[in-house]
XYZ file of C-alpha atoms in Angstrom:
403
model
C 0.000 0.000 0.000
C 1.781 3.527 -1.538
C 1.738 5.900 1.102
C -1.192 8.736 -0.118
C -3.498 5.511 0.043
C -2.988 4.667 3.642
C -3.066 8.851 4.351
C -6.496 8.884 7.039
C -8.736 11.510 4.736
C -9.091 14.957 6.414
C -12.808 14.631 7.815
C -15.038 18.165 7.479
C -18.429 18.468 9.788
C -20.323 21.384 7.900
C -22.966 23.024 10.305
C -25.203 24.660 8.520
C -28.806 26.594 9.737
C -30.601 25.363 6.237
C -29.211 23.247 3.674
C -29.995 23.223 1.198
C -31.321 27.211 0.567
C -32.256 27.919 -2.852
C -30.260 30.886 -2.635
C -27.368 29.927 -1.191
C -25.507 28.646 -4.116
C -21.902 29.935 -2.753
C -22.431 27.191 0.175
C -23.602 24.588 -2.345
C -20.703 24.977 -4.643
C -17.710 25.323 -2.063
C -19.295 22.024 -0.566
C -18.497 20.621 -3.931
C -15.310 21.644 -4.532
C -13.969 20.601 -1.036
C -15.401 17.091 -1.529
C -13.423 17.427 -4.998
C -10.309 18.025 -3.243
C -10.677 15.251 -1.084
C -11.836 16.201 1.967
C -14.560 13.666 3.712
C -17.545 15.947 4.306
C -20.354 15.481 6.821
C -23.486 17.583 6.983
C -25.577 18.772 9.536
C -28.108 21.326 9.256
C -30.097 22.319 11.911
C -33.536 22.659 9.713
C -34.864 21.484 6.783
C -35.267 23.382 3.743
C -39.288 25.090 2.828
C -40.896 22.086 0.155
C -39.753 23.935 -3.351
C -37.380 23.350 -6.390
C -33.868 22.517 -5.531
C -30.421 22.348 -7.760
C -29.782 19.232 -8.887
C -26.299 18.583 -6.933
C -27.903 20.018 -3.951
C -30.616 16.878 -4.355
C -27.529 14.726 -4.704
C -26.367 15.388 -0.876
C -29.798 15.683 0.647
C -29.337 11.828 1.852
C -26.444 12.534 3.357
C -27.276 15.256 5.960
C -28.370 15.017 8.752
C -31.408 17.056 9.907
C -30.786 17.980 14.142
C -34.382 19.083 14.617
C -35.403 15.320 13.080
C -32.869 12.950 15.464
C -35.156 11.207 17.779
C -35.236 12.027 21.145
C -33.816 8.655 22.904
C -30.735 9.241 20.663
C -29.635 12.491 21.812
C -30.160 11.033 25.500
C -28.090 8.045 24.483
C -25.400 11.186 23.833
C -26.381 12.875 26.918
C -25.071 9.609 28.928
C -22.410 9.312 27.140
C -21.139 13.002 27.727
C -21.907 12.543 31.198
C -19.814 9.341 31.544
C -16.329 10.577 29.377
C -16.454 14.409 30.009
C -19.133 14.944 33.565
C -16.697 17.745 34.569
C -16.849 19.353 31.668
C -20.072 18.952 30.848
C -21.176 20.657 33.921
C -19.662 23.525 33.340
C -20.402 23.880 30.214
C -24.398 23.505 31.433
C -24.180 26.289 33.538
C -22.301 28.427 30.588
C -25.412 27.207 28.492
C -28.000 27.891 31.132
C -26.433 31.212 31.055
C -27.420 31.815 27.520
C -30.780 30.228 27.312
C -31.927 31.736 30.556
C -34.934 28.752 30.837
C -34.040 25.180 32.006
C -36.494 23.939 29.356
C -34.287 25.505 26.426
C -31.216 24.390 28.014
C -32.172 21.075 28.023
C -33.118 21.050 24.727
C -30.060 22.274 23.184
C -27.505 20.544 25.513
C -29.044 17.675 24.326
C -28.534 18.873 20.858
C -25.445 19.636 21.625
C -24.325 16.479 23.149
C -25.642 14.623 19.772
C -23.218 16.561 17.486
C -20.498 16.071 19.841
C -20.889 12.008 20.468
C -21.522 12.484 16.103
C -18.564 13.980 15.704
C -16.224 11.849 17.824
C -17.790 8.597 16.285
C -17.068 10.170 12.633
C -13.586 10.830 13.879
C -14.307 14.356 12.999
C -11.039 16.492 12.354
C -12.462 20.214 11.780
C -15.755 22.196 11.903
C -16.471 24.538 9.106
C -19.913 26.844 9.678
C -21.968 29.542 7.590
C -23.120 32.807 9.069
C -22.216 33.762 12.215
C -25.259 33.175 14.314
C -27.116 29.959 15.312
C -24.637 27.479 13.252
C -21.540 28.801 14.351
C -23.227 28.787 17.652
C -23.390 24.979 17.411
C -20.053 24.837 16.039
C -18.352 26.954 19.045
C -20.533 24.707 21.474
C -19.119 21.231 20.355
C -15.341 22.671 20.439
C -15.817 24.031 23.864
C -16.632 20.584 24.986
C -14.768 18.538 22.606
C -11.635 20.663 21.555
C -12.528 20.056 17.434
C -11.254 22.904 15.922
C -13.900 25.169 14.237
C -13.625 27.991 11.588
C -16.842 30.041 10.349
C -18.149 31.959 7.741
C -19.683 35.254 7.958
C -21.742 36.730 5.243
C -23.340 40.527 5.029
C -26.237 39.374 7.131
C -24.680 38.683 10.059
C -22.105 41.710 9.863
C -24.519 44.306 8.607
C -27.889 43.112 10.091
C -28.295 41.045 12.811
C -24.701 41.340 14.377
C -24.385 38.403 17.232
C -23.645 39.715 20.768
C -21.149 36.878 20.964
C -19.005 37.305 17.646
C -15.951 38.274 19.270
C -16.088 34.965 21.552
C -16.888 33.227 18.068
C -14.020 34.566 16.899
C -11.403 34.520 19.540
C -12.190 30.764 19.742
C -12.192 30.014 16.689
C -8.926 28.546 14.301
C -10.114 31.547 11.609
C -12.873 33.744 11.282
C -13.884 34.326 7.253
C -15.218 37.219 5.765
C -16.116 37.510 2.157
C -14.815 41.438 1.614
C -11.844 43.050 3.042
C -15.050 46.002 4.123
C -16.600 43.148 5.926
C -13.340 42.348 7.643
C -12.867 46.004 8.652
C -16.214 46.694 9.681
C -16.450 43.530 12.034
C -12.348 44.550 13.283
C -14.025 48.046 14.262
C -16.321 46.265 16.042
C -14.702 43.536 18.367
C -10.676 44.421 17.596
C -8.226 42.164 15.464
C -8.950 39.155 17.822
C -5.043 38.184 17.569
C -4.934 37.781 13.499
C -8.246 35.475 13.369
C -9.958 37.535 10.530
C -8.925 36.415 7.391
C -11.195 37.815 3.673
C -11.854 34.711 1.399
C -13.917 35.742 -1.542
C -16.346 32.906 -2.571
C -15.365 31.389 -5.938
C -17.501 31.052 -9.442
C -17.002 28.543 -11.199
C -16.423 30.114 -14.533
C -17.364 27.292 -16.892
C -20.463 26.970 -15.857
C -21.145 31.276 -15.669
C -19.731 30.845 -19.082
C -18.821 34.295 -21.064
C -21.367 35.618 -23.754
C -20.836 38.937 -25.879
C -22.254 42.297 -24.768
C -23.881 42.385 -28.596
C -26.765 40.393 -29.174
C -28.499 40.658 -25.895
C -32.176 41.154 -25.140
C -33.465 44.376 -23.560
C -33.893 43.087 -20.281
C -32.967 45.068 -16.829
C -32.043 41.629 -14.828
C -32.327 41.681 -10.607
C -31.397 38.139 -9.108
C -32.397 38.801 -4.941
C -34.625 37.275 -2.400
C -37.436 39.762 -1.864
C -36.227 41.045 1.789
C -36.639 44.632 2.390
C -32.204 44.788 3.267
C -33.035 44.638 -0.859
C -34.541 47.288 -1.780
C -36.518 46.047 -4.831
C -38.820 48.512 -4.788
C -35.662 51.099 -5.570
C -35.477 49.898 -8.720
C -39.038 48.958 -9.338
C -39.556 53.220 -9.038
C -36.084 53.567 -11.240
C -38.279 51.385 -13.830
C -40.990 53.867 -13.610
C -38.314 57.195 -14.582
C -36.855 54.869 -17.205
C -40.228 54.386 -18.879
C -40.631 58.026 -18.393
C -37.389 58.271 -20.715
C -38.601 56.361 -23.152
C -36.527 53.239 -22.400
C -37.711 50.196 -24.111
C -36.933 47.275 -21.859
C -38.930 44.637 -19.503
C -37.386 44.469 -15.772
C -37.137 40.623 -14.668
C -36.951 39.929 -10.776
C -35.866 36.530 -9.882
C -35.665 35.598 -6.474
C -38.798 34.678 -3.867
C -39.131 36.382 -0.121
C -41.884 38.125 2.492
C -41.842 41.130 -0.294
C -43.743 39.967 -3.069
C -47.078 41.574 -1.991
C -45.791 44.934 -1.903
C -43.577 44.806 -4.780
C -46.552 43.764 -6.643
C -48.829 46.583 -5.320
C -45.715 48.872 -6.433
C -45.606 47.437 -9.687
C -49.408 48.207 -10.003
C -49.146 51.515 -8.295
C -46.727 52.512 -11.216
C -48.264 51.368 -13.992
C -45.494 49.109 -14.825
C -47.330 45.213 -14.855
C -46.367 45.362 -18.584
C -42.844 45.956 -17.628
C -41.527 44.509 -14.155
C -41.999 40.552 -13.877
C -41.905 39.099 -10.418
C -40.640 35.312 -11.542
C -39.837 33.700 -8.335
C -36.624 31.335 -7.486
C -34.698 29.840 -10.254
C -32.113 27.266 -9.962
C -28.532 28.109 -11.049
C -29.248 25.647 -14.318
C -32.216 28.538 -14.826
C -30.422 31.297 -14.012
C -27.705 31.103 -16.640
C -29.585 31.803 -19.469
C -31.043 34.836 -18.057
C -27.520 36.217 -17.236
C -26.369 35.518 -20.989
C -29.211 37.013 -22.589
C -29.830 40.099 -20.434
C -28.407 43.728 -21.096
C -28.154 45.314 -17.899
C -27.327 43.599 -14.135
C -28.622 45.791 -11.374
C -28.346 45.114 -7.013
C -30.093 47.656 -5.068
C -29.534 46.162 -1.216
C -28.524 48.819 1.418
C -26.493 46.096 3.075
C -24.061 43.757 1.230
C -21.261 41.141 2.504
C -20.123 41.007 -1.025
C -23.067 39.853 -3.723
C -22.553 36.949 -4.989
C -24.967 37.466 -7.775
C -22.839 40.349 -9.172
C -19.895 37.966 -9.597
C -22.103 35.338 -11.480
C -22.813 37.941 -14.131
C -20.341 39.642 -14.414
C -19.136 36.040 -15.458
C -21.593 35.778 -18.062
C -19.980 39.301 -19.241
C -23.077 41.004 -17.998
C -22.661 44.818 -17.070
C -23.764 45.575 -13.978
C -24.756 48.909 -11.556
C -25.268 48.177 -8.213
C -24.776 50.005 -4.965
C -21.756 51.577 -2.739
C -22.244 49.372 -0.066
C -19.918 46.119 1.684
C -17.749 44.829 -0.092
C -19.805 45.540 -3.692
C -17.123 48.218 -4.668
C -14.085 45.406 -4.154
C -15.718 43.524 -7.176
C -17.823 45.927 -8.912
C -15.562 48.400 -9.678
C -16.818 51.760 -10.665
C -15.754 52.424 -14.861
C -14.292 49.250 -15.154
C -16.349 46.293 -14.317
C -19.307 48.403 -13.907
C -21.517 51.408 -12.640
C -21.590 52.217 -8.897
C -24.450 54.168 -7.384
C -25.460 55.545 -2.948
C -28.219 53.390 -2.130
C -31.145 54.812 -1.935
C -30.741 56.991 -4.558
C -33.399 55.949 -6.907
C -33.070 58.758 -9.741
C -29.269 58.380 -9.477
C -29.734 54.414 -10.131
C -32.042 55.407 -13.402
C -29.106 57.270 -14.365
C -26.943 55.033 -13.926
C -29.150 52.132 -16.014
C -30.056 54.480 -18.702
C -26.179 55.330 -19.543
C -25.082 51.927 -19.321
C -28.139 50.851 -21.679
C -27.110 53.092 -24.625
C -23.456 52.699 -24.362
C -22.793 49.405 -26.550
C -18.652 49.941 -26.220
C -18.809 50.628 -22.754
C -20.541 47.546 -21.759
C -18.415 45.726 -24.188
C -15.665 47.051 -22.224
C -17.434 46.543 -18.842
C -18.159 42.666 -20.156
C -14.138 41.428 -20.964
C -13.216 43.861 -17.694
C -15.638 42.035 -15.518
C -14.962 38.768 -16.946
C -11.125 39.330 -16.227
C -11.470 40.273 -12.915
C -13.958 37.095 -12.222
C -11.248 34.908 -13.677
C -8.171 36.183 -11.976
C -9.640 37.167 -8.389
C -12.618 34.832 -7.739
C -12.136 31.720 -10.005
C -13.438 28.610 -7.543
C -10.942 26.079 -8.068
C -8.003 28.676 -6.910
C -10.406 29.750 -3.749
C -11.368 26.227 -2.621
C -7.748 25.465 -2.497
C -7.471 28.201 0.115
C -10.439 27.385 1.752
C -8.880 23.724 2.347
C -5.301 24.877 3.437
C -7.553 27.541 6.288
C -9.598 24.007 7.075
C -6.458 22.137 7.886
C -4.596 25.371 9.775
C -2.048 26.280 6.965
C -1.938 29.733 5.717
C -3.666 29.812 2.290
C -1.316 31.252 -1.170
């Protein structure tokens, strides 16, 4: 037996709130490419997805996650013994920590017991790292089992968690953690301003695109489509554009708006569209797989974001892929890959007439979107390309400083 065959493979427990989420592509795809590399993944996700149309590789690893909500109850107690009989010190303190947090015995029980599952799990799975997404109740989970079972954890945060909901706890998160990720060197800043440098933990990681699959297509020849790929959350802001619509109209533009993406929204934003006159011209269309999505970014003419609060958008990078021009707004980390004149048009959020502008010239402009199209596709391939970032991803995993 040659010696990379007898090598024990480097074992992964993902945490994960929801998995799989529609929307979440980035987690979908870096799941992927670590198994690619090697690395023995197990899943855990502490809810199940809403019934609805899933990617097809996402349907692929449904069978092998585990759902925490769905474990029956006698098992976790089964974990609870064993806990108590290989760690009782330790798990007594770490009960009154918990206790601490939950504030009701009732809760407490219910997640140590929680708790003690994913720990006895990740023992018998000879579990060598913890990886979790977004900062709050999965990283929670993931910080939990290495304060009992010294696993070493890294996490994920996205522009939710830094520029929404902020946990009380993210510098403990982060102090205990072997790295804390952040997908824009703005996110990294903001959170540093925050909690402090937390001795070097903070380290940017930009998620990847897999740039086959958001294959390149010419600036000429599109459709006159106005794309938006978002959930429908207020954080955004569809109804900014929705009202930039209505000026465009206004100016003569000849285009049809498409909204893809699903969310608590849709009611108003269809009022608004109604409100406006513009049912003949903005298209609520719901979710889309990625498989639906491409075609949309190849055949579109303009890309537009219009959130007041972004970690990076991963959408942007996806078209700007597909050599789609794009304006979106001056928030996160937007600016580090939508750079204003050369991959794109940058506008303040909340500036709805300044956002029309900032359509309308792009619209009109074939050689600048040209330009904006190779420029954007450039960038994509020599910044964010997924192969070179799941390598780096991997090398954080296993402790090593990534290249």
């Amino acid at each position: 037996m040659n010696q990379a065959s007898s090598q024990k493979p480097f074992k992964v427990l993902y945490i994960l709130e929801i998995f799989p989420e529609i929307s979440e592509t980035f987690i979908l795809f870096e799941i992927l490419g670590v198994r690619r590399l090697g690395v023995h993944v197990h899943l855990v996700s502490l809810h199940r997805p809403k019934p609805g149309e899933q990617h097809a590789e996402a349907k692929f690893l449904l069978p092998l996650t585990i759902y925490l909500k769905d474990v029956p109850l006698h098992r976790q107690y089964v974990a609870l013994g064993w806990m108590l009989l290989r760690h009782p010190l330790r798990l007594f303190k770490f009960t009154k920590y918990l206790y601490g947090i939950e504030k009701h015995i009732r809760d407490t029980r219910n997640r140590l017991l929680e708790i003690c599952y994913l720990c006895r799990y990740a023992r018998q799975e000879q579990v060598d790292h913890i990886h979790a997404h977004f900062a709050n109740p999965a990283t929670s989970f993931a910080m939990w089992v290495h304060m009992l079972m010294g696993i070493p954890f890294t996490f994920a945060s996205h522009g939710y968690d830094v520029y929404y909901v902020f946990p009380k706890d993210m510098k403990l998160k982060t102090e205990l953690s072997r790295r804390h990720i952040t997908v824009s060197r703005q996110a990294a800043e903001d959170i540093q301003k925050k909690i402090g440098d937390c001795n070097g933990k903070l380290v940017t990681l930009y998620s990847g695109v897999d740039t086959q699959f958001f294959a390149f297509h010419p600036a000429q020849d599109r459709d006159n489509v106005l794309l938006h790929v978002a959930r429908l959350y207020p954080v955004k802001k569809q109804d900014d554009l929705i009202r930039a619509c209505r000026l465009l109209k206004d100016r003569g533009l000849d285009f049809q708006c498409l909204l893809i993406g699903e969310g608590g929204e849709r009611p108003n934003l269809e009022k608004l569209i109604q409100e406006l006159g513009l049912t003949d011209t903005c298209r609520l269309l719901g979710a889309r797989t990625h498989e639906e999505l491409v075609p949309y970014y190849q055949q579109a003419k303009v890309f537009a974001l219009t959130s007041v609060s972004e970690g990076m958008g991963n959408v942007l990078k996806e078209a700007l892929s597909c050599g789609l021009p794009a304006v979106g707004p001056r928030v996160g980390g937007i600016p580090e890959v939508l750079r204003d004149g050369e991959t794109g048009y940058l506008f303040e959020a909340g500036r709805v007439e300044e956002l029309a502008d900032k359509i309308y010239s792009l619209w009109n402009d074939l050689p600048q979107r040209t330009r904006f199209a190779h420029n954007g596709r450039a960038l994509i391939e020599n910044e964010f390309h997924h192969l070179r970032q799941t390598e780096k991803l991997v090398a954080i995993l296993k402790g090593e400083n990534p290249r």
